[in-house]
Short mmCIF file of C-alpha atoms in Angstrom, two decimals:
data_model
loop_
_atom_site.label_atom_id
_atom_site.label_comp_id
_atom_site.label_asym_id
_atom_site.label_seq_id
_atom_site.Cartn_x
_atom_site.Cartn_y
_atom_site.Cartn_z
CA MET A 23 -59.83 -20.21 60.65
CA SER A 24 -62.20 -23.13 60.92
CA GLU A 25 -61.61 -26.65 62.09
CA VAL A 26 -63.35 -28.89 59.61
CA LYS A 27 -64.00 -32.53 60.33
CA LEU A 28 -65.20 -34.65 57.52
CA THR A 29 -65.37 -38.26 56.52
CA VAL A 30 -63.90 -38.37 53.03
CA ASN A 31 -64.18 -41.61 51.12
CA GLY A 32 -64.64 -43.45 54.39
CA ARG A 33 -61.61 -41.82 56.04
CA ALA A 34 -61.93 -39.39 58.98
CA VAL A 35 -60.20 -36.12 58.12
CA THR A 36 -59.62 -33.02 60.27
CA ARG A 37 -58.07 -29.82 58.86
CA ASP A 38 -57.68 -26.24 60.04
CA VAL A 39 -58.57 -24.16 57.00
CA GLU A 40 -59.28 -20.53 56.26
CA ASP A 41 -62.99 -19.82 56.44
CA ARG A 42 -63.06 -18.98 52.74
CA THR A 43 -61.79 -22.39 51.72
CA LEU A 44 -64.08 -23.99 49.24
CA LEU A 45 -64.85 -27.72 49.56
CA VAL A 46 -63.15 -28.33 46.19
CA THR A 47 -60.02 -26.55 47.42
CA LEU A 48 -59.91 -28.68 50.53
CA LEU A 49 -60.26 -31.82 48.49
CA ARG A 50 -57.80 -30.98 45.79
CA GLU A 51 -55.17 -28.86 47.53
CA HIS A 52 -55.27 -30.04 51.17
CA LEU A 53 -56.10 -33.70 50.62
CA GLY A 54 -54.59 -34.18 47.20
CA LEU A 55 -57.79 -35.62 45.78
CA THR A 56 -57.45 -34.13 42.33
CA GLY A 57 -59.96 -36.35 40.68
CA THR A 58 -62.58 -33.71 41.45
CA HIS A 59 -62.17 -31.06 38.75
CA VAL A 60 -62.71 -27.33 38.68
CA GLY A 61 -64.25 -26.39 35.34
CA CYS A 62 -66.18 -23.13 35.45
CA ASP A 63 -65.85 -22.23 39.10
CA THR A 64 -69.31 -20.64 38.85
CA SER A 65 -71.50 -23.70 39.67
CA GLN A 66 -72.62 -24.18 36.16
CA CYS A 67 -70.53 -26.96 34.65
CA GLY A 68 -70.71 -29.66 37.32
CA ALA A 69 -67.14 -30.91 36.87
CA CYS A 70 -66.66 -30.49 40.62
CA THR A 71 -69.68 -32.61 41.61
CA VAL A 72 -69.14 -34.73 44.75
CA HIS A 73 -71.56 -36.36 47.19
CA ILE A 74 -72.23 -34.85 50.61
CA ASP A 75 -74.24 -37.16 52.84
CA GLY A 76 -75.23 -39.08 49.74
CA HIS A 77 -76.39 -36.12 47.62
CA ALA A 78 -74.70 -34.56 44.64
CA VAL A 79 -73.43 -30.96 45.21
CA LYS A 80 -71.10 -28.70 43.32
CA SER A 81 -68.04 -28.49 45.52
CA CYS A 82 -66.83 -25.18 43.98
CA THR A 83 -69.85 -23.40 45.54
CA VAL A 84 -69.76 -24.82 49.03
CA LEU A 85 -67.44 -23.81 51.79
CA ALA A 86 -65.61 -26.63 53.54
CA ALA A 87 -66.81 -25.19 56.88
CA GLN A 88 -70.42 -25.31 55.69
CA VAL A 89 -70.34 -29.08 55.50
CA ASP A 90 -68.39 -29.72 58.66
CA GLY A 91 -69.35 -33.11 60.10
CA SER A 92 -70.50 -34.48 56.69
CA GLU A 93 -69.65 -37.56 54.79
CA VAL A 94 -68.07 -36.69 51.47
CA VAL A 95 -67.54 -39.14 48.61
CA THR A 96 -65.43 -38.17 45.61
CA ILE A 97 -64.57 -40.05 42.37
CA GLU A 98 -61.65 -41.60 44.20
CA GLY A 99 -64.03 -43.24 46.67
CA LEU A 100 -66.11 -45.22 44.20
CA ALA A 101 -63.95 -48.15 43.08
CA ASP A 102 -63.53 -51.18 45.33
CA GLY A 103 -59.84 -51.85 44.93
CA ALA A 104 -59.35 -52.87 41.34
CA SER A 105 -63.08 -53.24 40.70
CA LEU A 106 -64.63 -50.18 39.22
CA HIS A 107 -68.02 -48.90 40.48
CA PRO A 108 -70.81 -49.94 38.02
CA MET A 109 -71.11 -46.31 36.90
CA GLN A 110 -67.41 -46.08 36.19
CA GLU A 111 -67.52 -49.48 34.42
CA ALA A 112 -70.45 -48.30 32.28
CA PHE A 113 -68.60 -45.04 31.24
CA ARG A 114 -65.61 -47.24 30.17
CA THR A 115 -67.75 -49.78 28.31
CA HIS A 116 -69.89 -47.20 26.51
CA HIS A 117 -67.04 -44.79 25.88
CA GLY A 118 -68.81 -42.13 27.97
CA LEU A 119 -65.84 -39.78 27.85
CA GLN A 120 -63.70 -38.02 25.31
CA CYS A 121 -61.21 -35.63 26.93
CA GLY A 122 -62.35 -36.83 30.38
CA PHE A 123 -62.43 -33.46 32.11
CA CYS A 124 -66.15 -33.54 32.94
CA THR A 125 -66.14 -37.26 33.67
CA PRO A 126 -65.71 -37.23 37.50
CA GLY A 127 -68.70 -34.88 37.81
CA MET A 128 -70.72 -36.86 35.26
CA ILE A 129 -70.12 -40.05 37.17
CA MET A 130 -70.94 -38.56 40.56
CA MET A 131 -74.13 -37.00 39.13
CA GLY A 132 -74.96 -40.22 37.30
CA ILE A 133 -74.97 -42.12 40.61
CA ASP A 134 -77.12 -39.44 42.21
CA ILE A 135 -79.61 -39.70 39.31
CA VAL A 136 -79.79 -43.50 39.58
CA GLN A 137 -80.31 -43.26 43.32
CA ARG A 138 -83.32 -40.89 42.93
CA HIS A 139 -85.16 -42.77 40.22
CA SER A 140 -86.59 -46.28 40.29
CA SER A 141 -86.69 -46.36 36.51
CA LEU A 142 -84.81 -44.19 34.12
CA ASP A 143 -85.36 -43.31 30.48
CA GLU A 144 -83.21 -41.31 28.16
CA GLU A 145 -85.31 -38.14 28.44
CA THR A 146 -85.09 -38.23 32.25
CA ILE A 147 -81.31 -38.71 32.18
CA ARG A 148 -80.83 -35.82 29.79
CA LYS A 149 -83.02 -33.54 31.91
CA GLU A 150 -81.20 -34.56 35.10
CA LEU A 151 -77.83 -33.81 33.50
CA GLU A 152 -78.77 -30.16 32.97
CA GLY A 153 -76.12 -29.02 35.52
CA ASN A 154 -73.29 -31.05 33.99
CA ILE A 155 -71.63 -29.75 30.91
CA CYS A 156 -69.35 -31.72 28.49
CA ARG A 157 -67.37 -29.40 26.27
CA CYS A 158 -66.59 -32.28 23.88
CA THR A 159 -70.42 -32.49 23.66
CA GLY A 160 -70.24 -36.23 24.03
CA TYR A 161 -73.57 -36.50 25.75
CA HIS A 162 -74.89 -39.35 23.68
CA ASN A 163 -72.51 -41.94 25.16
CA ILE A 164 -72.70 -40.38 28.62
CA VAL A 165 -76.46 -40.84 28.60
CA LYS A 166 -76.03 -44.45 27.34
CA ALA A 167 -73.49 -45.20 30.12
CA ILE A 168 -75.85 -43.86 32.84
CA LYS A 169 -78.73 -45.91 31.46
CA ALA A 170 -76.59 -49.03 31.34
CA ALA A 171 -75.24 -48.40 34.90
CA ALA A 172 -78.79 -47.86 36.16
CA ASP A 173 -79.80 -51.26 34.76
CA ASP A 174 -76.70 -52.87 36.30
CA MET A 175 -77.21 -51.21 39.71
CA ALA A 176 -80.90 -52.19 39.71
CA VAL A 177 -80.04 -55.92 39.35
CA GLY A 178 -77.76 -55.63 42.34
CA THR A 179 -74.27 -55.87 41.05
CA PRO A 180 -71.53 -56.03 43.67
CA SER A 181 -71.99 -53.57 46.56
CA MET A 182 -70.92 -50.02 45.86
CA ALA A 183 -67.75 -49.00 47.69
CA ALA A 184 -68.15 -46.00 49.94
CA GLU A 185 -71.79 -45.54 49.03
CA MET B 12 -62.69 -17.21 46.86
CA TYR B 13 -62.03 -13.94 48.73
CA ALA B 14 -61.47 -13.71 52.47
CA THR B 15 -64.41 -13.68 54.78
CA ASN B 16 -65.33 -15.02 58.18
CA TYR B 17 -67.75 -17.98 58.45
CA ALA B 18 -69.82 -18.87 61.44
CA LYS B 19 -72.57 -21.42 61.96
CA ALA B 20 -75.45 -20.05 64.10
CA THR B 21 -76.90 -22.45 66.65
CA SER B 22 -80.04 -20.44 67.42
CA LEU B 23 -81.94 -17.40 66.13
CA GLU B 24 -80.56 -15.26 68.99
CA ASP B 25 -77.06 -16.47 68.22
CA ALA B 26 -77.45 -15.63 64.52
CA VAL B 27 -78.74 -12.09 65.23
CA ALA B 28 -76.01 -11.49 67.81
CA LYS B 29 -73.30 -12.66 65.39
CA LEU B 30 -74.63 -10.44 62.64
CA LYS B 31 -74.81 -7.42 64.97
CA SER B 32 -71.21 -7.91 66.20
CA SER B 33 -69.88 -8.19 62.63
CA GLU B 34 -68.65 -5.27 60.58
CA ASP B 35 -70.65 -5.99 57.44
CA GLY B 36 -72.20 -9.44 57.87
CA LYS B 37 -74.77 -11.40 55.86
CA PHE B 38 -76.89 -14.41 56.65
CA LEU B 39 -76.10 -17.50 54.55
CA GLY B 40 -78.63 -20.09 53.34
CA GLY B 41 -77.37 -22.80 51.01
CA GLY B 42 -75.00 -20.31 49.43
CA GLN B 43 -75.86 -21.10 45.82
CA THR B 44 -76.32 -17.43 45.07
CA LEU B 45 -74.34 -15.66 47.78
CA LEU B 46 -71.07 -17.65 47.40
CA ALA B 47 -71.19 -17.29 43.61
CA THR B 48 -71.87 -13.54 44.01
CA MET B 49 -68.96 -13.24 46.45
CA LYS B 50 -66.58 -14.94 43.99
CA GLN B 51 -67.51 -12.23 41.44
CA ARG B 52 -67.02 -9.57 44.10
CA LEU B 53 -70.57 -8.39 43.56
CA ALA B 54 -70.92 -8.91 47.32
CA ALA B 55 -68.11 -8.75 49.85
CA PRO B 56 -69.48 -9.39 53.35
CA THR B 57 -66.92 -9.46 56.12
CA ASP B 58 -68.81 -12.24 57.78
CA ILE B 59 -71.30 -14.88 56.67
CA ILE B 60 -73.55 -16.42 59.28
CA ASP B 61 -74.92 -19.77 58.31
CA VAL B 62 -78.58 -20.04 59.49
CA THR B 63 -79.39 -23.37 57.95
CA LYS B 64 -78.97 -25.48 61.02
CA ILE B 65 -81.24 -23.39 63.28
CA PRO B 66 -84.15 -25.61 64.53
CA GLU B 67 -86.88 -23.02 63.84
CA LEU B 68 -85.96 -23.05 60.12
CA GLN B 69 -86.55 -26.80 59.57
CA GLY B 70 -89.62 -28.89 58.67
CA ILE B 71 -92.62 -29.21 56.37
CA SER B 72 -96.16 -29.42 57.68
CA VAL B 73 -99.70 -29.04 56.49
CA GLU B 74 -102.00 -27.20 58.93
CA GLY B 75 -105.28 -25.36 58.60
CA GLY B 76 -105.35 -24.94 54.86
CA LYS B 77 -101.69 -23.94 54.70
CA VAL B 78 -98.43 -25.64 53.78
CA VAL B 79 -95.81 -24.38 56.22
CA ILE B 80 -92.17 -24.80 55.13
CA GLY B 81 -89.07 -24.10 57.14
CA ALA B 82 -86.80 -21.52 55.48
CA ALA B 83 -83.80 -23.85 55.51
CA THR B 84 -85.67 -26.45 53.42
CA THR B 85 -83.77 -27.17 50.25
CA HIS B 86 -85.33 -27.11 46.84
CA SER B 87 -84.74 -30.86 46.53
CA GLN B 88 -86.66 -31.47 49.76
CA VAL B 89 -89.57 -29.35 48.55
CA ALA B 90 -89.56 -31.13 45.14
CA ALA B 91 -89.53 -34.58 46.81
CA SER B 92 -92.02 -33.80 49.63
CA LYS B 93 -95.13 -36.02 49.48
CA GLU B 94 -96.99 -33.56 51.72
CA ILE B 95 -96.31 -30.68 49.39
CA ALA B 96 -96.95 -32.74 46.26
CA SER B 97 -100.35 -33.73 47.57
CA ALA B 98 -101.39 -30.29 48.94
CA ILE B 99 -99.83 -27.96 46.32
CA PRO B 100 -98.36 -30.02 43.43
CA ALA B 101 -97.51 -26.90 41.48
CA LEU B 102 -95.14 -25.79 44.29
CA ALA B 103 -93.32 -29.12 44.36
CA GLU B 104 -93.03 -28.96 40.59
CA LEU B 105 -91.75 -25.38 40.71
CA ALA B 106 -89.03 -26.35 43.15
CA GLY B 107 -87.89 -29.10 40.79
CA THR B 108 -87.24 -26.57 38.07
CA ILE B 109 -84.82 -24.45 40.06
CA GLY B 110 -81.17 -24.50 38.90
CA ASP B 111 -80.06 -28.12 38.51
CA PRO B 112 -80.15 -31.14 40.83
CA ALA B 113 -76.86 -30.31 42.55
CA VAL B 114 -77.87 -26.74 43.14
CA ARG B 115 -81.25 -27.86 44.46
CA ASN B 116 -79.50 -30.07 47.01
CA MET B 117 -77.99 -26.96 48.67
CA GLY B 118 -80.19 -23.98 47.83
CA THR B 119 -82.96 -23.05 50.35
CA MET B 120 -86.40 -21.48 50.08
CA GLY B 121 -85.54 -18.82 52.68
CA GLY B 122 -82.36 -17.88 50.83
CA VAL B 123 -84.35 -17.38 47.62
CA LEU B 124 -87.03 -15.25 49.24
CA ALA B 125 -84.52 -13.12 51.19
CA ASN B 126 -82.50 -12.49 48.04
CA ASN B 127 -85.55 -11.76 45.79
CA ASP B 128 -83.72 -12.13 42.51
CA PRO B 129 -86.07 -10.83 39.77
CA ALA B 130 -85.75 -14.17 37.98
CA ALA B 131 -86.28 -16.35 41.00
CA ASP B 132 -89.22 -18.85 40.97
CA TYR B 133 -90.52 -18.96 44.56
CA PRO B 134 -91.62 -15.28 44.60
CA ALA B 135 -94.24 -16.15 41.90
CA ALA B 136 -95.66 -18.92 44.12
CA ALA B 137 -95.51 -16.85 47.35
CA LEU B 138 -97.40 -13.91 45.75
CA ALA B 139 -100.00 -16.19 44.06
CA LEU B 140 -100.65 -18.32 47.07
CA ASP B 141 -101.01 -15.36 49.50
CA ALA B 142 -97.96 -16.66 51.49
CA THR B 143 -97.05 -15.38 54.91
CA ILE B 144 -93.34 -14.83 55.40
CA MET B 145 -92.65 -15.55 59.07
CA THR B 146 -89.51 -13.97 60.54
CA THR B 147 -87.74 -13.19 63.73
CA ARG B 148 -89.56 -9.82 63.83
CA GLY B 149 -93.08 -11.08 63.01
CA GLU B 150 -94.88 -11.78 59.77
CA HIS B 151 -95.08 -10.27 56.29
CA ALA B 152 -97.89 -10.85 53.85
CA ALA B 153 -96.31 -11.70 50.45
CA ALA B 154 -98.25 -8.75 48.98
CA ASP B 155 -96.18 -6.32 51.14
CA TYR B 156 -92.96 -8.34 51.26
CA PHE B 157 -91.52 -8.04 47.71
CA THR B 158 -90.62 -4.36 47.41
CA GLY B 159 -88.45 -4.31 44.29
CA ILE B 160 -85.61 -6.09 42.50
CA PHE B 161 -83.41 -7.64 45.20
CA GLU B 162 -85.46 -5.68 47.74
CA THR B 163 -87.79 -7.01 50.44
CA ALA B 164 -89.41 -5.82 53.63
CA LEU B 165 -86.74 -7.62 55.69
CA GLU B 166 -84.54 -5.58 58.04
CA GLU B 167 -80.80 -6.29 57.97
CA ASP B 168 -80.91 -8.51 61.06
CA GLU B 169 -84.25 -10.19 60.30
CA ILE B 170 -84.26 -13.91 59.55
CA ILE B 171 -87.02 -15.77 57.65
CA THR B 172 -87.99 -18.79 59.76
CA LYS B 173 -90.96 -20.29 57.89
CA ILE B 174 -93.14 -19.65 54.89
CA ALA B 175 -96.85 -20.48 54.91
CA TYR B 176 -98.54 -21.01 51.54
CA THR B 177 -102.38 -21.08 51.12
CA ILE B 178 -103.48 -24.38 49.63
CA PRO B 179 -105.28 -23.40 46.41
CA LYS B 180 -108.19 -25.25 44.70
CA LYS B 181 -105.84 -25.60 41.79
CA ALA B 182 -102.66 -24.05 40.54
CA ALA B 183 -99.91 -24.42 37.93
CA TYR B 184 -96.54 -22.93 37.12
CA GLU B 185 -95.33 -22.41 33.58
CA LYS B 186 -91.65 -21.64 33.34
CA PHE B 187 -89.90 -20.20 30.35
CA ARG B 188 -86.20 -20.57 30.95
CA ASN B 189 -83.12 -18.83 29.76
CA PRO B 190 -81.48 -21.95 28.33
CA ALA B 191 -78.02 -20.95 29.55
CA SER B 192 -78.62 -19.72 33.12
CA ARG B 193 -81.69 -21.90 33.78
CA TYR B 194 -83.33 -18.86 35.41
CA SER B 195 -86.80 -17.71 34.46
CA LEU B 196 -86.83 -15.36 31.46
CA CYS B 197 -90.54 -15.10 32.08
CA SER B 198 -92.68 -17.51 34.15
CA VAL B 199 -96.30 -17.42 35.23
CA PHE B 200 -97.92 -18.96 38.31
CA VAL B 201 -101.73 -19.22 38.26
CA ALA B 202 -103.84 -20.26 41.24
CA LEU B 203 -107.50 -20.48 42.13
CA LEU B 204 -107.93 -19.47 45.78
CA ASP B 205 -111.17 -19.30 47.75
CA ASP B 206 -111.38 -15.59 47.13
CA GLY B 207 -110.58 -15.85 43.40
CA PRO B 208 -107.92 -16.43 40.79
CA ARG B 209 -104.30 -15.21 41.03
CA VAL B 210 -101.83 -14.67 38.20
CA THR B 211 -98.23 -13.76 38.98
CA VAL B 212 -95.22 -13.22 36.80
CA THR B 213 -91.56 -13.59 37.63
CA GLY B 214 -88.42 -13.07 35.56
CA SER B 215 -89.81 -10.13 33.59
CA GLY B 216 -91.10 -7.31 35.75
CA ASN B 217 -89.20 -4.00 36.20
CA ASP B 218 -89.91 -4.21 39.88
CA GLY B 219 -89.66 -7.96 40.24
CA VAL B 220 -92.57 -10.32 40.74
CA PHE B 221 -96.03 -8.85 40.05
CA ARG B 222 -99.73 -9.75 39.77
CA VAL B 223 -101.77 -9.37 36.59
CA THR B 224 -105.09 -8.26 37.99
CA GLU B 225 -106.71 -7.88 34.55
CA MET B 226 -106.05 -11.60 33.96
CA GLU B 227 -107.39 -12.45 37.38
CA GLU B 228 -110.66 -10.62 36.60
CA ALA B 229 -110.97 -12.44 33.32
CA LEU B 230 -110.34 -15.81 34.94
CA LYS B 231 -112.96 -15.01 37.63
CA ALA B 232 -115.57 -14.71 34.83
CA ASN B 233 -114.22 -17.59 32.77
CA TRP B 234 -111.51 -19.95 34.01
CA SER B 235 -110.07 -20.99 30.67
CA PRO B 236 -106.90 -20.39 28.62
CA ASP B 237 -108.84 -18.27 26.16
CA ALA B 238 -109.71 -15.82 28.92
CA VAL B 239 -106.14 -14.66 29.30
CA ARG B 240 -104.61 -15.27 25.86
CA SER B 241 -105.47 -11.90 24.44
CA ILE B 242 -104.76 -9.71 27.44
CA ALA B 243 -101.74 -7.54 26.55
CA ILE B 244 -99.00 -6.48 28.93
CA ASP B 245 -97.39 -3.08 28.60
CA PRO B 246 -93.70 -3.56 27.58
CA ALA B 247 -92.85 -0.41 29.55
CA THR B 248 -93.31 -2.45 32.74
CA MET B 249 -90.96 -5.20 31.59
CA LEU B 250 -87.24 -5.87 31.85
CA ALA B 251 -85.06 -5.87 28.78
CA ASP B 252 -81.58 -7.36 28.41
CA ILE B 253 -79.52 -9.36 25.90
CA HIS B 254 -81.68 -12.43 26.57
CA GLY B 255 -84.95 -10.86 25.63
CA SER B 256 -86.52 -7.51 24.80
CA ALA B 257 -89.30 -5.99 26.87
CA GLU B 258 -91.70 -6.55 23.96
CA TYR B 259 -90.71 -10.22 23.82
CA ARG B 260 -91.22 -10.66 27.56
CA ALA B 261 -94.55 -8.88 27.36
CA HIS B 262 -95.61 -11.20 24.60
CA LEU B 263 -94.67 -14.26 26.66
CA VAL B 264 -96.94 -13.42 29.61
CA PRO B 265 -100.32 -14.20 28.04
CA VAL B 266 -98.87 -17.21 26.20
CA LEU B 267 -97.53 -18.71 29.41
CA ALA B 268 -100.60 -17.71 31.46
CA ALA B 269 -102.80 -19.56 28.97
CA ARG B 270 -100.57 -22.61 29.20
CA ALA B 271 -100.58 -22.45 32.98
CA VAL B 272 -104.42 -22.23 33.14
CA ALA B 273 -104.63 -25.21 30.76
CA LYS B 274 -102.19 -27.09 32.89
CA ALA B 275 -104.10 -26.29 36.12
CA GLY B 276 -107.22 -27.64 34.51
#
């Protein structure tokens, strides 16, 4: 067993878990944060993407014990009360989702992409999304949403919760 | 995920001691290959010993014509490093082609080199740039380090601490990806070192990464894409699978080598 201490969406969390517990299992089954999805379970689809210390990682391929002491942000940690994060708002406005299964991972990766690039064009967004798969193949609006959110975030829209 | 024991090593001695006291332990880097392999039961270590927090495995520095990179450095850190981008831009660019952004945030250089997947990218750079693989037992020249597919000169309890790459006069990496797995189907690294040109190939060789000395000789006489474009590779030395035949891979080598030379300028 491992004692894992994390800050999850701003809240200090301590759990005793089996060593084999994946981060996504801790989030979904121990903490009830089911917004993070398991798609492929082989680190290809990106539905399980969360932020660890500000960087996007695939939580299905990380042990909870590996990231002991880290700050984790999931899709549930983005909105500030009733106000959506600019990336969530952009996905809503631009209809960046169809069935919605890949959406949490797309949004977490979208924020990571915006944070790493001072300016974003469509080609860069498409390249950066190579580890996130949408089975509805709705990439066009996902790309549009990330571009719009990047523009919003650049002009300093309200502070991002938990970021 | 199947049962295993996890431990975080605090020092090199601690890591080696933990491995020795385990039944069938393995060292863990970022886990982007090992954890996925364990899920598929292609590996089932009783213990995994995380070496990524050990101080000796950290840091990036440029010293005496070499870029020295800690084994726990992630691909994202290599791709974003200003020191590496200015000393060996081709190496920073290569790191930015591994997996995808989320995988690059976890995966480490030491993990890749210890695993020596035949389709991994770093082996091509290490062999082309005469890298020295520094470990808890000493040093390995890249030329002696890669001994076959998933095989290296490392002992079971040996840990890579740092990797020193020779800064070339120029270099470039041309990657041809399997569009599904994002791994190299065939990729070529070319470099011009003080003692001459280097051409290495990953993703395609029967024995893993290899040098193409005939292309190196041709580039020595004439550093231009045309010098390598017509040099044929024997398909018998190449891997074949559902993603590409040996003949196809053999055909790709001179095509990619010519592109890499053009890119290096």
